[in-house]
Coordinates of C-alpha atoms in Angstrom, one line a residue:
X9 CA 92.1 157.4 67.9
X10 CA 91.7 156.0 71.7
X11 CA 90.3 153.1 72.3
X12 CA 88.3 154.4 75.5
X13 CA 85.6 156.7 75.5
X14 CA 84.8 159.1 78.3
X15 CA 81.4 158.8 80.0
X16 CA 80.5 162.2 78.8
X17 CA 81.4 160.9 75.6
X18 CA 79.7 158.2 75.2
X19 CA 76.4 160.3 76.1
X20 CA 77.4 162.0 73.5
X21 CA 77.0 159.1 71.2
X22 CA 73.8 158.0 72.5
X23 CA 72.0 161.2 71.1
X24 CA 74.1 161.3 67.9
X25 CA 75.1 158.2 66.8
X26 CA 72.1 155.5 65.1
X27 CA 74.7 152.6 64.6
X28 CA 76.4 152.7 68.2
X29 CA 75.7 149.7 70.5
X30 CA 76.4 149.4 74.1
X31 CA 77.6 145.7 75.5
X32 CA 77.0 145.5 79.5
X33 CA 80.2 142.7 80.5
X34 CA 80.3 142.9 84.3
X35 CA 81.5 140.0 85.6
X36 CA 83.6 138.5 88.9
X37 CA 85.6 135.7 88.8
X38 CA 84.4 133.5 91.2
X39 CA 81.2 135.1 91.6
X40 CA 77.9 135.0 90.2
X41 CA 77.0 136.7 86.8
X42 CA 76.5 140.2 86.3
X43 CA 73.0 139.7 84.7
X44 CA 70.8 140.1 88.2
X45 CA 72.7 143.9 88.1
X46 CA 72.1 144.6 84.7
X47 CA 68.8 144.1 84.8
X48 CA 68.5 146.6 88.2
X49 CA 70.6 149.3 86.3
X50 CA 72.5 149.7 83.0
X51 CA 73.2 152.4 80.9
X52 CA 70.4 153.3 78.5
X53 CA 70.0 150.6 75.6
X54 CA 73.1 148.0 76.8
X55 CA 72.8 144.7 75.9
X56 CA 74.1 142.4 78.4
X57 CA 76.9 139.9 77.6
X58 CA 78.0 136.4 79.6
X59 CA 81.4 136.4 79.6
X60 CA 81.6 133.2 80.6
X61 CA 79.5 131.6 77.5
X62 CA 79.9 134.1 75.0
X63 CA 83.7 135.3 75.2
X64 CA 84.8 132.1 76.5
X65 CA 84.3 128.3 76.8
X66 CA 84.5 125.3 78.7
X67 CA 87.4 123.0 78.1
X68 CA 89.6 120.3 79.9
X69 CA 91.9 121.8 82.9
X70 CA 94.8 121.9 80.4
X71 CA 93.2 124.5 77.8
X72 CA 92.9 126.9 80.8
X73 CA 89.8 128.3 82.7
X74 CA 88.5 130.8 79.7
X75 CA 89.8 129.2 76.5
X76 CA 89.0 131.6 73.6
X77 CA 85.5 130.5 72.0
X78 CA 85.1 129.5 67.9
X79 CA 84.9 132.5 65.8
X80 CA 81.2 131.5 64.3
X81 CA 80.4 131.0 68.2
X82 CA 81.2 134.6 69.4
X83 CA 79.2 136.0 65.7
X84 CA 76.7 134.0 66.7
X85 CA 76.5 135.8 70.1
X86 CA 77.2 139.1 68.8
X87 CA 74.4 138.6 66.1
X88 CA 72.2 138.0 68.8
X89 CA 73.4 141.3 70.6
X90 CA 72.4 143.0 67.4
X91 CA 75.6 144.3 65.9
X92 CA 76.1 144.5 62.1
X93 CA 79.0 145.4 60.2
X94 CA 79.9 148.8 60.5
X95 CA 78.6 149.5 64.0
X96 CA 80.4 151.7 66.5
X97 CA 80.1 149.4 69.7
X98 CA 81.7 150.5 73.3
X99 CA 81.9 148.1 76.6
X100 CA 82.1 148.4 79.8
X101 CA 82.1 146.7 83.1
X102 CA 82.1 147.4 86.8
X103 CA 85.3 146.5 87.9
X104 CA 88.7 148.5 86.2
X105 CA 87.8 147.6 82.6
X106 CA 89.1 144.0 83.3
X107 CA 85.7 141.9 81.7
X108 CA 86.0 144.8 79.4
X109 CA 88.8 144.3 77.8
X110 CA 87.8 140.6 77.2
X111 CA 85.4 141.8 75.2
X112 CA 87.3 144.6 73.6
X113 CA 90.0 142.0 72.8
X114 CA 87.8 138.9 71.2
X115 CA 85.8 141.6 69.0
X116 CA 88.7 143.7 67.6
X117 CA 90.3 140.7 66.3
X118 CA 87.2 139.7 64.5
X119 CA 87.2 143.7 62.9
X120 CA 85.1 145.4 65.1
X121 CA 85.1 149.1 65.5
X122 CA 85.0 148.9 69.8
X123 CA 85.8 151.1 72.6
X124 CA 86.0 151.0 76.6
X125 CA 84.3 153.2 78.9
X126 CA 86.6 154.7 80.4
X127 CA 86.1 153.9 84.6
X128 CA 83.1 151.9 83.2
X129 CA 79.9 152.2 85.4
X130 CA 81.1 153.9 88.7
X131 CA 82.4 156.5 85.7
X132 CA 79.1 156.8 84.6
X133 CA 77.1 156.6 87.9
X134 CA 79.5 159.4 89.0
X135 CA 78.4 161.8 86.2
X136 CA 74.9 161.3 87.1
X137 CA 74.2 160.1 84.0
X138 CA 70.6 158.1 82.9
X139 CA 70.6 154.3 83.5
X140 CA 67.9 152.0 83.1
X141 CA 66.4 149.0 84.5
X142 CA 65.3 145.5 82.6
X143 CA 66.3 143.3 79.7
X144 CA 67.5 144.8 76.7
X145 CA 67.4 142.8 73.5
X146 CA 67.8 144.3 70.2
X147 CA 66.9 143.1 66.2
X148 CA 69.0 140.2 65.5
X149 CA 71.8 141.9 63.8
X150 CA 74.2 140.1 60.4
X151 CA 77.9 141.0 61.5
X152 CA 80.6 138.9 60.2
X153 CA 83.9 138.2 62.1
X154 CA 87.6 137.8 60.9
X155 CA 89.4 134.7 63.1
X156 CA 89.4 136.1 66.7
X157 CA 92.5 133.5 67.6
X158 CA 94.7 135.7 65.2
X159 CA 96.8 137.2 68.3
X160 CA 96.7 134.6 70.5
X161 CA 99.6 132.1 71.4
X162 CA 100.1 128.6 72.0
X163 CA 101.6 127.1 75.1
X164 CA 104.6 126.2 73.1
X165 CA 104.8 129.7 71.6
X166 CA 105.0 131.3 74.9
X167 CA 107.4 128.8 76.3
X168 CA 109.5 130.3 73.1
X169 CA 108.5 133.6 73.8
X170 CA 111.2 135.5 75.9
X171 CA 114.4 134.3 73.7
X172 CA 113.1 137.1 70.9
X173 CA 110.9 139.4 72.8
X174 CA 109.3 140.6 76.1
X175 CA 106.8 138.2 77.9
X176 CA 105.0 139.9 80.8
X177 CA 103.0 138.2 83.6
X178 CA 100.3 140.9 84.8
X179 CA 99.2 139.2 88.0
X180 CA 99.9 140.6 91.5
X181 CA 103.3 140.1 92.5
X182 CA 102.6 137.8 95.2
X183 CA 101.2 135.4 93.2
X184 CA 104.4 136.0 90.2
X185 CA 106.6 135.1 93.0
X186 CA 104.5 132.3 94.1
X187 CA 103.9 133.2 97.5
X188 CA 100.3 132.3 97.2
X189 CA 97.8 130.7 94.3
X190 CA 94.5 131.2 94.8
X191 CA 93.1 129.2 91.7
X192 CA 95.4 127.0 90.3
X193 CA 97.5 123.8 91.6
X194 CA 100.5 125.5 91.2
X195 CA 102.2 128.6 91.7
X196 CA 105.1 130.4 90.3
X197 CA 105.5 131.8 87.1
X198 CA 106.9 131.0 83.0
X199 CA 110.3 131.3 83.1
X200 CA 111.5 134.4 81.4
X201 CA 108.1 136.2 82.3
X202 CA 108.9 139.7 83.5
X203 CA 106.1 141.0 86.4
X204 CA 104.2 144.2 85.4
X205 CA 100.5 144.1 87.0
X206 CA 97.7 145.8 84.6
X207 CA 96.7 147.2 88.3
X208 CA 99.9 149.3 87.2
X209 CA 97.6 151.4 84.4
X210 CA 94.8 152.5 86.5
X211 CA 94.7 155.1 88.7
X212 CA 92.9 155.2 92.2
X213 CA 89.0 155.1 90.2
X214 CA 89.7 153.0 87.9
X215 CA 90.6 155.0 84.9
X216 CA 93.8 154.3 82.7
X217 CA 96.7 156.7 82.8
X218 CA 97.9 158.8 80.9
X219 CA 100.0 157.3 78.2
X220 CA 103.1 158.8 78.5
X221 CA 103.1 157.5 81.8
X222 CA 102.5 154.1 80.7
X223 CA 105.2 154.4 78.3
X224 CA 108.1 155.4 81.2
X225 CA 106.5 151.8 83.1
X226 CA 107.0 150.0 80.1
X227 CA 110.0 151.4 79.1
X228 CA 111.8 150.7 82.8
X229 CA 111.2 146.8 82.1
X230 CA 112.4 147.1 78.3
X231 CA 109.7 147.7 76.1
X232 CA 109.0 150.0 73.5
X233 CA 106.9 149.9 70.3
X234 CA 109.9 147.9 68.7
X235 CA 109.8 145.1 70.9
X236 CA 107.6 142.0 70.8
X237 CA 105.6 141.8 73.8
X238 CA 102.7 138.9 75.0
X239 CA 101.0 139.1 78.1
X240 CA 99.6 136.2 79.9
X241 CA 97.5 136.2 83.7
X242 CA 95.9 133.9 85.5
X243 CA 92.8 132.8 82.6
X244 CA 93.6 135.5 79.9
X245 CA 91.0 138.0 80.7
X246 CA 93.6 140.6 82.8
X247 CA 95.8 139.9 80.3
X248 CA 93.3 141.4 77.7
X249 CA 93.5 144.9 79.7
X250 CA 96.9 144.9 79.4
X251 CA 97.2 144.3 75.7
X252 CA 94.4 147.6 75.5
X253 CA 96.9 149.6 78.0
X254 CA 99.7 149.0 74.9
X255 CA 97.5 149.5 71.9
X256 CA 96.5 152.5 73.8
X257 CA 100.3 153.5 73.4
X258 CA 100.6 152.4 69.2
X259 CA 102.3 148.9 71.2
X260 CA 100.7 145.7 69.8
X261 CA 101.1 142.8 72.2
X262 CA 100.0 139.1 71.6
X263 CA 97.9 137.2 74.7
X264 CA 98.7 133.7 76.0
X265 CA 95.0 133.5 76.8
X266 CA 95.2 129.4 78.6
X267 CA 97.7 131.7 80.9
X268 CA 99.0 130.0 84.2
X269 CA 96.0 128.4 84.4
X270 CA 96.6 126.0 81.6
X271 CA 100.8 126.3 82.0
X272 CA 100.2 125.3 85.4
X273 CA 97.8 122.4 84.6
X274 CA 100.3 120.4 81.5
X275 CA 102.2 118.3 83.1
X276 CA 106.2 118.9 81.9
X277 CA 106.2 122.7 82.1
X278 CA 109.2 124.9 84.3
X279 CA 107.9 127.0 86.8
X280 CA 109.9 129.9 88.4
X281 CA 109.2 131.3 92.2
X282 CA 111.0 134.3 93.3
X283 CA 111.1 138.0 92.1
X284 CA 113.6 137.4 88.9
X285 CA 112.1 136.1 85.6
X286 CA 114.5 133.2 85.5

């Protein structure tokens, strides 16, 4: 089964299907929450979710900008969102699935049955599909997550990483090289890290390829659904879509999710500039 969900598809679940609920995760880095445009237009019956609070946390400079929250801490959230076991949920954002997939991520660890829109809202503006305006809140619901920290990695692990599998680093290539850094004090990449941008999944709307073309990209830098794969980015939120572009193939890929932002903040670690991985 995918895990995206056309718009036209996810009408279709609106009119058939009692347990579905809709999470609204748009979201900018940098910028200011997506709420103020969820409340002027969502699709019908979304709840809205704060990345930043409710998939993510605050911690020192070394833990990385979007440490992965507690378990109890995200149930607690997605109680409040309404979801009980069971539930068929979707998410979707306004910018190429990448707040998305954050979401996707955190709640299919803890055993959720979740999907992406596929294009996310510009898909489902473009069909001329209802939206709605307001706050949404539903009945608080009882789900109970498995540990969402199940395919993460630690700092160490990645540093290990490349001597027994394939490690990508999904940021632009400028930044992989270390031409530029826009966020953190450092730039360059974890040595052995091989460059393959999630932008490299999406075509020109926003909308994942097809998978046998995501396959032949994967396959050109050496992976295949035998090899071990992580993916780290900046913060560990655009390394989430990429780790939905593999399961999307039958690939299963762990997430460094401090990323380069807490590599690049621990004093000690090897950084690599340049084009090679090493």
């Amino acid at each position: 089964m995918s895990h995206f969900v056309s718009a036209a598809e996810l009408s279709d679940l609106i009119d058939r299907e009692p347990r579905l609920r809709i999470l609204d995760v748009r979201w900018r880095l940098g910028g200011p929450d997506g709420y103020p445009d969820h409340l002027a237009a969502h699709i019908p019956g979304a709840v809205y979710v704060d990345l930043e609070t409710e998939l993510s946390r605050h911690g020192r400079p070394d833990e990385g900008r979007h440490p992965l929250p507690e378990t109890t801490t995200v149930q607690d959230a997605a109680r409040r969102w309404g979801l009980n076991d069971g539930d068929v949920v979707v998410v979707y954002d306004d910018y190429r699935g990448l707040a998305a997939a954050r979401a996707w991520w955190v709640l299919q660890q803890g055993g959720v049955d979740v999907r992406v829109l596929d294009g996310g809202w510009p898909a489902w503006r473009a069909a001329g599909l209802p939206v709605e305006s307001g706050a949404v809140t539903h009945e608080s619901g009882t789900v109970t997550l498995t540990d969402i920290g199940g395919g993460s990695l630690t700092i160490d692990e990645v540093a290990a990483f490349p001597a027994s599998g394939v490690l990508l680093d999904v940021r632009a290539p400028e930044r992989y090289r270390g031409e530029t850094e826009p966020y953190d004090p450092v730039a360059g990449h974890i040595p052995g890290a091989i460059n393959l941008p999630t932008a490299t999944h999406l075509d020109a709307d926003g909308k994942a390829r097809g998978t046998d073309e995501i396959r032949t990209n994967l396959a050109a830098i050496g992976v295949t659904a035998q090899t071990p794969v992580a993916a780290y980015c900046g913060s560990g939120i655009t390394a989430a879509h990429t780790a939905l572009m593999l399961a999307e193939t039958g690939i299963n890929a762990q997430i460094f999710h401090g990323s380069w932002s807490q590599w690049s903040n621990t004093p000690g670690r090897p950084v690599v500039t340049g084009p090679d991985p090493r």
